[in-house]
Coordinates of C-alpha atoms in Angstrom, one line a residue:
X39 CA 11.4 4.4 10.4
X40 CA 14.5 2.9 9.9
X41 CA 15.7 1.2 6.5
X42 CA 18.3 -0.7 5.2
X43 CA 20.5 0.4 2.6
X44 CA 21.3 -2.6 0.7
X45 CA 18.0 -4.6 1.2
X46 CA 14.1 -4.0 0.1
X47 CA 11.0 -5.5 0.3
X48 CA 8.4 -6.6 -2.6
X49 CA 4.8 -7.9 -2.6
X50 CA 3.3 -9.1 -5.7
X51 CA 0.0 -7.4 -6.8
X52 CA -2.6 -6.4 -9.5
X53 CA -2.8 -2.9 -10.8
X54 CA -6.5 -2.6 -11.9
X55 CA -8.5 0.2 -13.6
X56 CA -11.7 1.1 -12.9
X57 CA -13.7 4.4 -14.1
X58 CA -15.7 7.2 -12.3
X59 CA -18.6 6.9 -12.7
X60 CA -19.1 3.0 -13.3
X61 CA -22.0 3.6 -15.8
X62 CA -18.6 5.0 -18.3
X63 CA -17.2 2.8 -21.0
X64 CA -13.6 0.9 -19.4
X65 CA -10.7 2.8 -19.1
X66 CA -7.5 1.2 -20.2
X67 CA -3.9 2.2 -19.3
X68 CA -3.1 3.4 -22.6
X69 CA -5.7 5.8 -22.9
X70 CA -3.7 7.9 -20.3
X71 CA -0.3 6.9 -20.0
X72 CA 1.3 9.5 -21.5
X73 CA -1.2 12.3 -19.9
X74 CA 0.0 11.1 -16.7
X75 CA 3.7 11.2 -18.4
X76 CA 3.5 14.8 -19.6
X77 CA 1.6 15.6 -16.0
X78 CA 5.2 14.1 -14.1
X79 CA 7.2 15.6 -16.6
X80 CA 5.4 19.7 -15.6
X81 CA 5.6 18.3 -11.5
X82 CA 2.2 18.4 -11.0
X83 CA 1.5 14.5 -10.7
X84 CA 1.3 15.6 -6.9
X85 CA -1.6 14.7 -4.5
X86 CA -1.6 16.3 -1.3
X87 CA -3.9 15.6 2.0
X88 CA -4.1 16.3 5.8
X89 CA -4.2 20.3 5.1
X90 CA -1.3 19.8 2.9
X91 CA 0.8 18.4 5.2
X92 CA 1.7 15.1 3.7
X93 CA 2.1 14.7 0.2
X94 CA 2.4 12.2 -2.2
X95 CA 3.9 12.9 -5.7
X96 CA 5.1 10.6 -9.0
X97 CA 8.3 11.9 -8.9
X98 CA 9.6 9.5 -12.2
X99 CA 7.5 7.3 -14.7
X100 CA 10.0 5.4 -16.9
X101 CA 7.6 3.5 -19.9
X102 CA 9.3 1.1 -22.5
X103 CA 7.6 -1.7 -24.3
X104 CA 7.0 -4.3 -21.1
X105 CA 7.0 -2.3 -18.2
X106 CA 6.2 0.7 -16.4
X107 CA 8.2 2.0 -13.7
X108 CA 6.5 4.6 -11.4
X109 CA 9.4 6.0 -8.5
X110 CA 6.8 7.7 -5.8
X111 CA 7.8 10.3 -3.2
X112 CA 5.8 10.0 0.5
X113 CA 6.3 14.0 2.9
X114 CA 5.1 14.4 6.1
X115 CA 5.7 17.5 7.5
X116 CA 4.2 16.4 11.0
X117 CA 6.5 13.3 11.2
X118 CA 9.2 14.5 13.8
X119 CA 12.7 15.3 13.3
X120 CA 15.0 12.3 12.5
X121 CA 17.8 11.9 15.7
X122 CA 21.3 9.9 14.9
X123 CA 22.8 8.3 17.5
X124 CA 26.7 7.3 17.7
X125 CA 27.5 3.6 18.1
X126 CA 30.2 4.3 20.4
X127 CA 29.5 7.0 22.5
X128 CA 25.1 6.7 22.8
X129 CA 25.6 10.7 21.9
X130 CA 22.7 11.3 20.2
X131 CA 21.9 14.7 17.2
X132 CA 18.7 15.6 15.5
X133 CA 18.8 17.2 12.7
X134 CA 15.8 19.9 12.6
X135 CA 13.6 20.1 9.1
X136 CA 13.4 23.4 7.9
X137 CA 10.6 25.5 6.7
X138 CA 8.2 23.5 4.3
X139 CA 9.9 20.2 4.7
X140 CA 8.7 16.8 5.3
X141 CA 10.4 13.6 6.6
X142 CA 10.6 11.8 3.1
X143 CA 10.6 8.4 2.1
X144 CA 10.5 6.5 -1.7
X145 CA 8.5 3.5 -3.1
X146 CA 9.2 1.7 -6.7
X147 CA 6.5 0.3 -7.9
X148 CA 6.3 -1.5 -11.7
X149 CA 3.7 -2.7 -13.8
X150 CA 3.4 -5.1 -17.1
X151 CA 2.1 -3.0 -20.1
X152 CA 0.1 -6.2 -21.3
X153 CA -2.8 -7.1 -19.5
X154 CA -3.3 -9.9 -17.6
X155 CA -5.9 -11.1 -20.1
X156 CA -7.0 -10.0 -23.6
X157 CA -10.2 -10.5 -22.6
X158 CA -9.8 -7.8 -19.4
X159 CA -7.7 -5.2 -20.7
X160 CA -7.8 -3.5 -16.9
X161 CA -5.7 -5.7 -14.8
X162 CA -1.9 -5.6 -15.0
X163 CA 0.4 -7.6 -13.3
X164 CA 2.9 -5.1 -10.8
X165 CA 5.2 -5.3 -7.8
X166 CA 5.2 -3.0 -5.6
X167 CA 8.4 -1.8 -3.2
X168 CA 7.5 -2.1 0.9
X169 CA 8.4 1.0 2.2
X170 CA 6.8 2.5 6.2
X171 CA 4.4 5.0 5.4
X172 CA 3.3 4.3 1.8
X173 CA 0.8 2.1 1.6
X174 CA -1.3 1.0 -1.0
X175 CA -4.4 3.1 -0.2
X176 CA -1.9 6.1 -0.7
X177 CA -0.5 5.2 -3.9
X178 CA -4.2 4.4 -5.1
X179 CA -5.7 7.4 -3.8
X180 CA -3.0 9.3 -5.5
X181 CA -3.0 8.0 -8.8
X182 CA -6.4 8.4 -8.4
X183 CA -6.6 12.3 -8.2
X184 CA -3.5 12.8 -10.4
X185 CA -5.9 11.1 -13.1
X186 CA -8.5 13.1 -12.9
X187 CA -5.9 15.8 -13.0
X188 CA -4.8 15.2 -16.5
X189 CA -7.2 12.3 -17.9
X190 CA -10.4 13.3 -17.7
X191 CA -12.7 12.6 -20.9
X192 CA -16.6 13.0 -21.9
X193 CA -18.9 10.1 -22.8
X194 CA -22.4 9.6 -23.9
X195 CA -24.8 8.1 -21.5
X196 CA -28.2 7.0 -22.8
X197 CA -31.2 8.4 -22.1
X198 CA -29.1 11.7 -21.0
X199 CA -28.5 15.2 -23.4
X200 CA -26.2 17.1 -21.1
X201 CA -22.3 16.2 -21.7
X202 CA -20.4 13.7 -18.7
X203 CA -17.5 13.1 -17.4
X204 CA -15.7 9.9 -16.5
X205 CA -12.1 9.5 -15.2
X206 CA -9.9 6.6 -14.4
X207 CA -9.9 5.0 -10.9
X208 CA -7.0 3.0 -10.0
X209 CA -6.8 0.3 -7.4
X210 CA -3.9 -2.2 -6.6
X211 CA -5.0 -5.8 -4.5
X212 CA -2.1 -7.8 -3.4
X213 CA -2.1 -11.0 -5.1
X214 CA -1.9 -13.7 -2.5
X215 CA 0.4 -16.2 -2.1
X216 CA 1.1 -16.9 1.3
X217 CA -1.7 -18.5 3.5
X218 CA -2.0 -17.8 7.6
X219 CA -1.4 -21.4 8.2
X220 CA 2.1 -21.0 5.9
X221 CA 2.6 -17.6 7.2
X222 CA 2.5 -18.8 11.6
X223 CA 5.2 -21.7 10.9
X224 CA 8.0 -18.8 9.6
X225 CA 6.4 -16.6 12.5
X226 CA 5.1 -15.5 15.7
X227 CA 1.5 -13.4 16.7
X228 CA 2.8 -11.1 19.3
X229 CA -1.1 -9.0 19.9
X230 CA -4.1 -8.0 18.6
X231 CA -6.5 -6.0 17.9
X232 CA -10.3 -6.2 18.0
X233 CA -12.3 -3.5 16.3
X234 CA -16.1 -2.5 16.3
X235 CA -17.6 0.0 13.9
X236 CA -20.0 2.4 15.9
X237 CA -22.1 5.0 13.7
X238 CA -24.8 6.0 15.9
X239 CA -23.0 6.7 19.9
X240 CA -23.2 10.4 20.5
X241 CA -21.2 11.2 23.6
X242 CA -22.3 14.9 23.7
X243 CA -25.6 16.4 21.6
X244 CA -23.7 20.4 21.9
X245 CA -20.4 19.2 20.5
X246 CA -21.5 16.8 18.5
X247 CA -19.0 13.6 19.3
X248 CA -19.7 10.5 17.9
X249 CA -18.1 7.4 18.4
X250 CA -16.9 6.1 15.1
X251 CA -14.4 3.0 16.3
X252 CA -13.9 0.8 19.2
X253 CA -11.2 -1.3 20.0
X254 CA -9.9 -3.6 22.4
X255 CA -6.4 -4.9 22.6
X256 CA -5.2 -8.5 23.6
X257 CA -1.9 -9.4 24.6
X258 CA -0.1 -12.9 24.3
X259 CA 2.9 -15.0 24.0
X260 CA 5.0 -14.9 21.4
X261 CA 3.7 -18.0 19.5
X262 CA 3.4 -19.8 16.7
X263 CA 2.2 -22.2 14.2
X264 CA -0.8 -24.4 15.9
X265 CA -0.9 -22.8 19.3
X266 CA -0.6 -19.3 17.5
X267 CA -4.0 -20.5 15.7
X268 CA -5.4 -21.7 18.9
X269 CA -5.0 -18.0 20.1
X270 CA -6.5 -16.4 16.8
X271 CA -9.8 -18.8 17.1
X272 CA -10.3 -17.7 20.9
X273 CA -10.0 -14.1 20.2
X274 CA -12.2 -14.3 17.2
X275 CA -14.6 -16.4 19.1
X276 CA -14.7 -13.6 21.8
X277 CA -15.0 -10.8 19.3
X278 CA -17.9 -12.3 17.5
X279 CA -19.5 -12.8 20.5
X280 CA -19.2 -9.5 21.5
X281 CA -20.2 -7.8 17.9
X282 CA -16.4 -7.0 17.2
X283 CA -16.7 -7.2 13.6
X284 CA -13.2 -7.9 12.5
X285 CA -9.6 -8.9 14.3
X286 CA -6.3 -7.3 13.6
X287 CA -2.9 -10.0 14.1
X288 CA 0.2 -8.5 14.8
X289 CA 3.0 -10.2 13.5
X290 CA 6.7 -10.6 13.3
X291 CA 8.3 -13.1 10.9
X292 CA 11.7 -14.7 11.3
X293 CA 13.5 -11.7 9.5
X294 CA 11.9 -9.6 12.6
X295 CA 9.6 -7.7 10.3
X296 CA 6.4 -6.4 11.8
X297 CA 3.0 -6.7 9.4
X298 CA -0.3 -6.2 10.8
X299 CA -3.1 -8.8 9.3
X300 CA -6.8 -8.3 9.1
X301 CA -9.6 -11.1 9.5
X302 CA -13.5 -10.7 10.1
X303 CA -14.8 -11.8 13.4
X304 CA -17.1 -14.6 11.8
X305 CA -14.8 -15.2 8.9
X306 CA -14.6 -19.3 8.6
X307 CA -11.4 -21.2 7.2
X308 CA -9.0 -18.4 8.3
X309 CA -6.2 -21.0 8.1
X310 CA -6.4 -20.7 4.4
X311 CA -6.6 -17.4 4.1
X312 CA -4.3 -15.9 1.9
X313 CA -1.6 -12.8 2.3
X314 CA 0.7 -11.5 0.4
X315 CA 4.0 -13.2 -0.3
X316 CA 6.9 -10.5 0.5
X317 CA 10.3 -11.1 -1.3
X318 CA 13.2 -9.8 0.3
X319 CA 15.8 -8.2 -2.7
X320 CA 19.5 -8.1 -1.7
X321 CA 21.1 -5.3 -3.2
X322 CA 25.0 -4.4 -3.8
X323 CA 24.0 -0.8 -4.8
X324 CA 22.9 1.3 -1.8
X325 CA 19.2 2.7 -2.1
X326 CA 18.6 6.0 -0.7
X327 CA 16.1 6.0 2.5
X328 CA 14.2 8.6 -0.8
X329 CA 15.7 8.5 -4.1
X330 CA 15.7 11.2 -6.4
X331 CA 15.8 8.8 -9.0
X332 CA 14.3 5.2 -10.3
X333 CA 17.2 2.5 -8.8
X334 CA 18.3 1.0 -11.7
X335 CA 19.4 -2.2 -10.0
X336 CA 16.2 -2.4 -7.9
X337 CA 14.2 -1.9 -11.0
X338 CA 15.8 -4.9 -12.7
X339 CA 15.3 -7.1 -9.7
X340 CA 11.8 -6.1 -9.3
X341 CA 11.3 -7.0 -13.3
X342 CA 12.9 -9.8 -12.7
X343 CA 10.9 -11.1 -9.9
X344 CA 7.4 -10.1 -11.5
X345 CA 8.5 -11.8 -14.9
X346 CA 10.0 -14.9 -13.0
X347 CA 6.4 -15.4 -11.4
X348 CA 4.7 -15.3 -14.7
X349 CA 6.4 -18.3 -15.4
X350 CA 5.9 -20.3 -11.6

């Protein structure tokens, strides 16, 4: 994955709270803010998956008055070695991990203190740093099971003597700001993918494989705008027709970035569709490719930028 040093990425989105189970009364953040402070502050806010192999942990969780700054770091110990090659020459070096290390990477992301609404004290208005290989599924799924970590609580539930449990559940949506129809005139498609959901296909009764996803990929021409939504309509015609229940669009905007967007086969008024609106931040302080440290400078911008949208 390759990063620049002096330039980042941010998509606006709502931090939200839920509770497990759903029958509990609401969470809110403040019932657990400072659990999940003192859980940081020990090095245990850490969430690891894939047989320990990749781990995700809140490395930093800065908390003043507006906002709350959480600095996560993303290891994969699978990822393979990173290689440097020299401008000049094409000689190229990779530099071997050692035992126990992971190809790293680091993702800001901050969040208002106030709720979006006094009346819904469980969504909070956050930006959230793009970053390869931290996406929002991982940072909720983290947060997730550091909560129940270090925020667990008991409740009563009627009708019921024996003593329960509840736990925070976070999620984070992208707010969206950008529709497809915006999105194609500052872009081009350059593929997709259509994907079908099988649960019952059994290839072989003794080893028991089952197919679980089926895909078929389209190429195209680089376009854009109105022949670009020509293109999407055909393929979605063809994979509704063919029980494809939803189409993946690959896409590179103008600033050569790559995203990958998701539609349902027999979703109507896709032109409207909303994504979310990415914000390049320029930077004159260089940001580490993982920081051992919230970026002061980054942190301001992102503020900045989340603050500045309250107001739009």
């Amino acid at each position: 994955m390759i990063m620049q040093e002096f330039q980042r990425f941010a998509l606006e989105c709502t931090f939200s709270i839920g509770q497990i189970p759903e029958s509990a009364p609401q969470f809110t953040l403040e019932r657990f803010l400072i659990k999940l402070q003192n859980l940081v502050l020990d090095n245990k806010a850490v969430h690891k998956t894939k047989d320990d192999t990749v781990t995700l942990r809140l490395s930093k969780l800065d908390i003043n008055e507006e906002t709350v700054v959480m600095l996560f770091k993303y290891a994969d110990i699978n990822a393979t070695d990173p290689s440097f090659t020299h401008s000049d020459t094409g000689d190229t070096r990779t530099e071997p991990k050692k035992d126990g290390e992971g190809i790293s990477v680091s993702s800001h992301l901050v969040l208002l203190r106030n709720p979006k609404e006094q009346s819904n004290q469980a969504n909070h208005d956050a930006i959230f740093e793009e970053v390869p290989g931290i996406s929002r599924k991982i940072i909720e799924a983290g947060l997730t099971h550091m909560l129940k970590e270090c925020a667990v609580e008991h409740f009563e539930k009627k009708g019921s003597k024996k003593e329960n449990m509840c736990r925070p559940k976070i999620s984070l949506t992208y707010d969206g700001n950008d529709s497809l129809e915006q999105l194609l005139k500052k872009g081009h498609i350059t593929g997709f993918v259509a994907v079908k959901t099988k649960l019952k296909d059994q290839l072989d009764e003794e080893s028991k494989l089952i197919i679980t996803d089926e895909k078929i990929t389209f190429k195209v021409k680089r376009s854009m705008g109105e022949k670009a939504m020509r293109a999407i309509q055909t393929v979605k015609s063809y994979a509704s027709k063919n029980d494809y229940s939803k189409v993946q669009i690959r896409y590179q905007s103008n600033d050569k970035r790559s995203k990958t967007f998701e539609v349902k086969s027999r979703e109507e008024n896709i032109a409207e569709k909303m994504f979310a609106k990415s914000t390049v931040i320029n930077l004159t302080e260089k940001v580490e490719q993982c920081q051992e440290d919230i970026h002061n400078e980054l942190k301001k911008k992102l503020i900045y930028i989340l603050n500045d949208n309250l107001k739009a």
